[in-house]
Tab-separated table of C-alpha atoms in Angstrom:
chain	number	residue	atom	x	y	z
A	12	MET	CA	132.236	128.372	-13.921
A	13	ASN	CA	132.430	126.234	-10.758
A	14	GLN	CA	135.642	124.558	-11.968
A	15	SER	CA	137.189	127.951	-12.724
A	16	TYR	CA	136.221	129.268	-9.281
A	17	ALA	CA	137.627	126.165	-7.579
A	18	SER	CA	140.871	126.525	-9.512
A	19	GLN	CA	141.239	130.167	-8.500
A	20	THR	CA	140.497	129.279	-4.882
A	21	ARG	CA	143.194	126.602	-4.873
A	22	GLN	CA	145.700	129.019	-6.393
A	23	THR	CA	144.857	131.665	-3.777
A	24	MET	CA	145.183	129.171	-0.932
A	25	GLY	CA	148.506	127.982	-2.337
A	26	LYS	CA	149.850	131.538	-2.438
A	27	LEU	CA	148.680	132.184	1.126
A	28	GLN	CA	150.350	128.985	2.305
A	29	ARG	CA	153.615	129.931	0.587
A	30	LEU	CA	153.511	133.276	2.393
A	31	THR	CA	152.334	131.917	5.749
A	32	LYS	CA	155.098	129.342	6.250
A	33	PRO	CA	158.032	131.787	5.909
A	34	THR	CA	156.148	134.260	8.126
A	35	ILE	CA	155.823	131.624	10.835
A	36	GLY	CA	159.530	130.902	10.518
A	37	VAL	CA	160.489	134.564	10.904
A	38	ALA	CA	158.139	134.970	13.895
A	39	VAL	CA	159.618	131.933	15.667
A	40	ALA	CA	163.158	133.170	14.972
A	41	LEU	CA	162.343	136.552	16.502
A	42	CYS	CA	160.815	134.907	19.575
A	43	ILE	CA	163.891	132.715	20.145
A	44	TRP	CA	166.222	135.668	19.565
A	45	MET	CA	164.452	137.885	22.119
A	46	VAL	CA	164.717	135.360	24.977
A	47	ASN	CA	167.424	136.105	27.536
A	48	TRP	CA	169.140	132.727	27.230
A	49	VAL	CA	172.038	133.808	29.442
A	50	MET	CA	169.579	134.170	32.327
A	51	VAL	CA	167.964	130.811	31.498
A	52	ARG	CA	171.343	129.097	31.254
A	53	GLY	CA	172.728	130.873	34.301
A	54	THR	CA	176.109	131.528	32.674
A	55	PRO	CA	177.352	133.595	29.718
A	56	PHE	CA	178.082	131.956	26.378
A	57	PRO	CA	181.853	131.287	26.458
A	58	ASP	CA	182.481	131.115	22.696
A	59	LEU	CA	180.702	134.427	22.155
A	60	GLN	CA	182.805	136.083	24.848
A	61	ASN	CA	185.975	134.736	23.243
A	62	TYR	CA	184.911	136.027	19.816
A	63	ILE	CA	184.257	139.529	21.131
A	64	GLN	CA	187.475	139.690	23.173
A	65	ASN	CA	189.725	138.323	20.438
A	66	PHE	CA	188.269	140.420	17.635
A	67	ASP	CA	188.469	143.486	19.872
A	68	LYS	CA	192.191	142.761	20.396
A	69	ARG	CA	192.630	141.819	16.723
A	70	ALA	CA	193.989	138.486	17.926
A	71	TYR	CA	192.739	136.532	14.909
A	72	TYR	CA	195.387	136.369	12.221
A	73	VAL	CA	194.523	137.285	8.641
A	74	SER	CA	197.308	137.091	6.091
A	75	PRO	CA	197.354	140.244	3.950
A	76	ASP	CA	198.661	138.443	0.871
A	77	THR	CA	196.798	135.106	1.032
A	78	ALA	CA	196.092	133.886	-2.479
A	79	SER	CA	195.699	130.134	-1.984
A	80	LEU	CA	192.246	128.647	-1.464
A	81	ILE	CA	193.790	126.209	1.001
A	82	ASP	CA	195.088	129.114	3.098
A	83	TRP	CA	191.700	130.786	2.880
A	84	TYR	CA	190.126	127.577	4.127
A	85	ALA	CA	192.637	127.050	6.961
A	86	GLN	CA	192.257	130.661	8.131
A	87	GLU	CA	188.472	130.726	7.624
A	88	TYR	CA	189.261	133.888	5.751
A	89	LEU	CA	185.745	135.171	4.979
A	90	TRP	CA	184.736	135.036	8.625
A	91	ARG	CA	187.744	136.856	10.014
A	92	LYS	CA	187.984	139.398	7.224
A	93	GLY	CA	184.243	140.047	7.316
A	94	ILE	CA	184.074	140.655	11.070
A	95	TYR	CA	187.096	142.952	11.003
A	96	ALA	CA	185.463	144.929	8.184
A	97	LEU	CA	182.159	145.228	10.072
A	98	LYS	CA	184.020	146.224	13.246
A	99	GLU	CA	185.082	149.436	11.532
A	100	SER	CA	181.470	150.665	11.613
A	101	PHE	CA	179.605	148.673	14.267
A	102	GLU	CA	180.061	147.392	17.804
A	103	LEU	CA	181.070	143.748	18.070
A	104	ALA	CA	178.149	142.850	20.352
A	105	SER	CA	175.699	144.263	17.791
A	106	ILE	CA	177.442	142.434	14.936
A	107	PHE	CA	177.164	139.054	16.648
A	108	SER	CA	173.595	139.680	17.777
A	109	THR	CA	172.589	140.521	14.202
A	110	LEU	CA	174.368	137.467	12.805
A	111	THR	CA	172.552	135.329	15.371
A	112	LEU	CA	169.213	136.737	14.242
A	113	ILE	CA	170.012	136.197	10.557
A	114	SER	CA	171.036	132.598	11.237
A	115	LEU	CA	167.878	131.976	13.242
A	116	VAL	CA	165.662	133.429	10.505
A	117	VAL	CA	167.247	131.287	7.794
A	118	ILE	CA	167.104	128.113	9.905
A	119	SER	CA	163.522	128.703	11.073
A	120	VAL	CA	162.251	129.533	7.582
A	121	TYR	CA	163.995	126.407	6.238
A	122	VAL	CA	162.114	124.205	8.710
A	123	ALA	CA	158.797	126.034	8.278
A	124	VAL	CA	158.958	125.721	4.488
A	125	LYS	CA	160.491	122.269	4.089
A	126	ALA	CA	158.738	120.381	6.919
A	127	SER	CA	155.275	118.950	6.293
A	128	SER	CA	153.896	121.017	9.174
A	129	PRO	CA	155.116	124.170	10.955
A	130	ALA	CA	154.749	122.214	14.226
A	131	TYR	CA	158.156	120.635	13.599
A	132	ILE	CA	159.738	124.006	14.229
A	133	LEU	CA	159.389	123.200	17.946
A	134	LEU	CA	162.494	121.035	17.551
A	135	LEU	CA	164.520	124.214	17.070
A	136	ILE	CA	164.050	125.130	20.733
A	137	HIS	CA	166.906	122.803	21.572
A	138	PRO	CA	169.856	123.595	23.873
A	139	GLN	CA	172.365	122.488	21.242
A	140	LEU	CA	170.883	124.843	18.671
A	141	ILE	CA	170.643	127.661	21.211
A	142	ASP	CA	174.345	127.233	21.994
A	143	LEU	CA	175.101	127.125	18.287
A	144	VAL	CA	173.389	130.338	17.228
A	145	PHE	CA	174.086	132.410	20.350
A	146	SER	CA	177.597	131.230	21.207
A	147	GLN	CA	179.152	129.379	18.262
A	148	VAL	CA	178.030	132.116	15.886
A	149	ARG	CA	180.602	131.307	13.221
A	150	SER	CA	179.299	127.743	12.867
A	151	ALA	CA	175.714	128.972	12.752
A	152	VAL	CA	176.399	131.508	9.991
A	153	ALA	CA	178.257	128.943	7.872
A	154	MET	CA	175.515	126.317	8.208
A	155	ALA	CA	172.811	128.916	7.603
A	156	ALA	CA	174.401	129.454	4.184
A	157	ILE	CA	173.839	125.728	3.445
A	158	TYR	CA	170.211	125.859	4.575
A	159	LEU	CA	169.626	129.025	2.577
A	160	ALA	CA	170.998	127.247	-0.498
A	161	LEU	CA	168.392	124.525	0.038
A	162	LEU	CA	165.642	127.137	0.054
A	163	LEU	CA	166.588	129.128	-3.021
A	164	PRO	CA	165.613	128.045	-6.558
A	165	TRP	CA	168.569	129.617	-8.401
A	166	ARG	CA	171.263	127.033	-9.073
A	167	LEU	CA	174.227	129.398	-9.313
A	168	VAL	CA	173.281	131.123	-6.067
A	169	LYS	CA	172.893	127.719	-4.396
A	170	TYR	CA	176.368	126.635	-5.459
A	171	ALA	CA	177.883	129.984	-4.460
A	172	LEU	CA	176.430	129.789	-0.934
A	173	VAL	CA	177.586	126.203	-0.463
A	174	GLY	CA	180.994	127.115	-1.860
A	175	ILE	CA	181.633	130.015	0.532
A	176	ALA	CA	180.322	128.275	3.679
A	177	PRO	CA	183.578	126.339	4.441
A	178	PHE	CA	185.540	129.609	4.294
A	179	ILE	CA	183.397	130.825	7.192
A	180	HIS	CA	183.788	127.622	9.214
A	181	SER	CA	185.980	124.799	7.940
A	182	ALA	CA	183.909	122.023	9.601
A	183	VAL	CA	180.963	122.838	7.352
A	184	LEU	CA	182.968	121.351	4.473
A	185	VAL	CA	181.500	117.938	5.379
A	186	PHE	CA	177.977	119.269	4.776
A	187	ALA	CA	179.013	121.087	1.613
A	188	GLY	CA	180.313	117.743	0.366
A	189	ALA	CA	177.030	116.100	1.378
A	190	PHE	CA	175.209	118.739	-0.668
A	191	ALA	CA	177.345	117.825	-3.689
A	192	VAL	CA	176.626	114.112	-3.172
A	193	GLY	CA	172.922	114.876	-2.915
A	194	GLN	CA	173.031	116.827	-6.170
A	195	ILE	CA	174.766	113.910	-7.901
A	196	ILE	CA	172.219	111.391	-6.638
A	197	THR	CA	169.130	113.436	-7.483
A	198	GLY	CA	170.487	114.441	-10.881
A	199	SER	CA	171.331	110.903	-12.012
A	200	ASP	CA	169.379	107.870	-13.175
A	201	ILE	CA	171.157	105.363	-10.939
A	202	CYS	CA	169.037	102.862	-9.033
A	203	GLY	CA	168.033	103.122	-5.385
A	204	ARG	CA	170.573	100.553	-4.184
A	205	ARG	CA	173.397	102.644	-5.605
A	206	HIS	CA	171.938	105.682	-3.875
A	207	VAL	CA	172.376	103.829	-0.585
A	208	LEU	CA	175.909	102.767	-1.506
A	209	ILE	CA	177.010	106.275	-2.506
A	210	SER	CA	175.511	107.844	0.629
A	211	THR	CA	177.008	105.190	2.909
A	212	CYS	CA	180.462	105.466	1.319
A	213	TYR	CA	180.477	109.242	1.707
A	214	ILE	CA	179.560	108.986	5.398
A	215	ALA	CA	182.243	106.326	5.971
A	216	VAL	CA	184.936	108.389	4.231
A	217	ILE	CA	184.059	111.519	6.206
A	218	VAL	CA	184.032	109.684	9.534
A	219	VAL	CA	187.487	108.223	8.820
A	220	ALA	CA	188.798	111.629	7.691
A	221	VAL	CA	187.510	113.423	10.793
A	222	THR	CA	188.728	110.785	13.253
A	223	ILE	CA	191.688	108.667	12.131
A	224	LEU	CA	193.096	111.153	9.615
A	225	LYS	CA	192.116	114.401	11.346
A	226	SER	CA	195.536	115.391	12.698
A	227	TYR	CA	197.283	114.527	9.447
A	228	LEU	CA	194.803	116.366	7.220
A	229	LEU	CA	194.680	119.514	9.370
A	230	GLY	CA	198.434	119.496	9.844
A	231	SER	CA	198.999	119.275	6.091
A	232	ILE	CA	197.258	122.623	5.568
A	233	GLY	CA	198.708	124.301	8.650
A	234	ASP	CA	195.487	124.335	10.658
A	235	ARG	CA	196.192	124.991	14.355
A	236	ARG	CA	193.410	122.584	15.410
A	237	ALA	CA	195.586	119.646	14.390
A	238	THR	CA	197.256	119.759	17.820
A	239	ILE	CA	194.423	121.097	20.009
A	240	GLU	CA	193.032	118.615	22.541
A	241	ILE	CA	189.246	118.639	22.816
A	242	THR	CA	187.237	117.223	25.715
A	243	THR	CA	184.893	114.515	24.475
A	244	SER	CA	181.161	114.529	25.212
A	245	GLY	CA	179.619	112.128	27.738
A	246	PHE	CA	178.522	108.618	26.805
A	247	LEU	CA	174.797	109.066	27.500
A	248	LEU	CA	174.647	112.375	25.604
A	249	THR	CA	176.500	110.822	22.668
A	250	MET	CA	174.111	107.856	22.578
A	251	MET	CA	171.095	110.156	22.698
A	252	VAL	CA	172.135	112.269	19.731
A	253	THR	CA	173.407	109.240	17.821
A	254	ALA	CA	169.930	107.742	18.169
A	255	TYR	CA	168.570	110.593	16.041
A	256	ALA	CA	169.866	108.715	13.000
A	257	VAL	CA	168.183	105.369	13.747
A	258	PRO	CA	164.769	105.920	12.069
A	259	PHE	CA	166.389	107.029	8.820
A	260	LEU	CA	168.694	104.026	8.665
A	261	PHE	CA	166.011	101.386	9.066
A	262	PHE	CA	162.968	103.013	7.480
A	263	ASP	CA	163.333	102.151	3.803
A	264	HIS	CA	166.812	103.712	3.663
A	265	LEU	CA	165.258	107.157	3.917
A	266	PHE	CA	168.690	108.744	4.324
A	267	SER	CA	169.594	107.886	0.716
A	268	ARG	CA	166.492	109.580	-0.707
A	269	LYS	CA	165.981	112.652	1.484
A	270	PHE	CA	168.805	115.127	1.894
A	271	ALA	CA	167.661	116.221	5.369
A	272	ALA	CA	167.793	112.613	6.590
A	273	PHE	CA	171.221	112.209	4.950
A	274	VAL	CA	172.501	115.216	6.939
A	275	VAL	CA	171.153	113.761	10.209
A	276	VAL	CA	172.766	110.346	9.646
A	277	LEU	CA	176.044	112.009	8.661
A	278	ALA	CA	176.078	114.228	11.763
A	279	SER	CA	175.143	111.426	14.178
A	280	SER	CA	177.725	109.091	12.617
A	281	LEU	CA	180.389	111.750	13.004
A	282	CYS	CA	179.429	112.335	16.622
A	283	PHE	CA	179.623	108.620	17.453
A	284	GLY	CA	182.871	108.086	15.548
A	285	MET	CA	184.512	111.085	17.170
A	286	TYR	CA	183.450	109.877	20.611
A	287	LEU	CA	185.253	106.587	19.973
A	288	TYR	CA	188.416	108.584	19.181
A	289	ASN	CA	188.081	110.864	22.235
A	290	GLN	CA	186.861	113.830	20.232
A	291	ASN	CA	183.758	115.972	20.589
A	292	GLY	CA	181.334	115.762	17.685
A	293	ILE	CA	178.257	117.241	19.362
A	294	ARG	CA	178.539	120.401	17.288
A	295	PHE	CA	177.908	118.421	14.099
A	296	VAL	CA	174.582	117.250	15.541
A	297	ALA	CA	173.710	120.809	16.522
A	298	LEU	CA	174.287	121.886	12.917
A	299	ALA	CA	171.905	119.141	11.771
A	300	ILE	CA	168.971	119.850	14.119
A	301	PRO	CA	167.011	121.862	11.504
A	302	ALA	CA	167.521	118.961	9.084
A	303	LEU	CA	166.309	116.584	11.814
A	304	ALA	CA	163.015	118.457	12.030
A	305	VAL	CA	162.519	118.266	8.259
A	306	ALA	CA	163.648	114.628	8.100
A	307	ILE	CA	161.193	113.477	10.782
A	308	SER	CA	158.355	115.155	8.903
A	309	SER	CA	159.274	113.139	5.802
A	310	ILE	CA	158.854	109.705	7.428
A	311	PRO	CA	156.055	108.189	5.301
A	312	ASP	CA	154.378	106.117	8.022
A	313	LEU	CA	152.228	108.366	10.235
A	314	HIS	CA	152.563	106.140	13.311
A	315	TRP	CA	156.373	106.071	13.168
A	316	ARG	CA	156.524	109.756	12.287
A	317	ARG	CA	154.568	110.685	15.410
A	318	LEU	CA	156.538	108.272	17.580
A	319	THR	CA	159.866	109.649	16.325
A	320	LEU	CA	158.748	113.236	16.888
A	321	ILE	CA	157.596	112.451	20.434
A	322	ALA	CA	160.901	110.702	21.195
A	323	ALA	CA	162.900	113.653	19.809
A	324	LEU	CA	160.856	116.167	21.818
A	325	ALA	CA	161.188	114.044	24.973
A	326	SER	CA	164.972	113.880	24.676
A	327	GLN	CA	164.983	117.599	23.987
A	328	VAL	CA	163.072	118.313	27.217
A	329	VAL	CA	165.445	116.129	29.258
A	330	PHE	CA	168.434	117.804	27.599
A	331	PHE	CA	166.973	121.226	28.295
A	332	GLY	CA	166.447	120.438	31.973
A	333	TYR	CA	170.124	119.636	32.466
A	334	TRP	CA	171.256	122.508	30.255
A	335	ALA	CA	169.180	125.126	32.099
A	336	LYS	CA	170.732	123.990	35.395
A	337	GLY	CA	174.216	124.458	33.964
A	338	ILE	CA	175.038	120.748	34.127
A	339	LEU	CA	175.638	120.444	30.368
């Protein structure tokens, strides 16, 4: 009788925990969404203003007879077509505000569910992530599709979400590829050393593609960004976000065994590589911040886990101080 009661109690507690974590995620997302970040920042979000103005003028081109997947990718077809369709029934400001909330909910629930403790959700209150979800809405929606795929148990739905994400924002293709690599590694019987080799090779190939070969690859598909000059991020900021990857490189090759850590190392490597080639890769790190929270929680050594979390929160506070003053 006692064993049966204990078993039922454990099952009940497990169900409550499964319900509590997503609830915490939704609550945090709502709290972040309701803050007037424009007042905190002191200036409007420029990318959001550009989105609203250009969609209002129908300045974004959508080919009426596009049939090629490459053209869909170059035009980020699902994003443009979707917003134009929604614009027929809703105001643009409301559309973007709703998309921001949806992205925040998905990201927050991902961290609340996947991290070992809901406390790691504090890492989401980061200026880079705030800029991402409130200003660079297209990037946030595309990456939210990847994080949602990591939450859902249905394989076909997972693959569908990962597959459509690059047609919302082309840069997310690097994370969709990382998802595919992760699926190959976890679904195979290859040894741990080969896991490290496969993960490292993928990161190296992507860094080369996004830096040395960027203009050639984008130009080959007719992407306008092949000729756009982008201001690079500062040295100190680049070093700070690149340092996010360090614990996962040297702690038992964690990046080859945990997908969240793999995403962090990929994003930080891209940011550093792009800095060397006078490009701005900060957005890749912003996309990986939810994965950073989950990855830190997976560090097996308690002492190093706490130290890494404290360091990440400290850099976040410093970053936030400059950001709130309009310096960054």
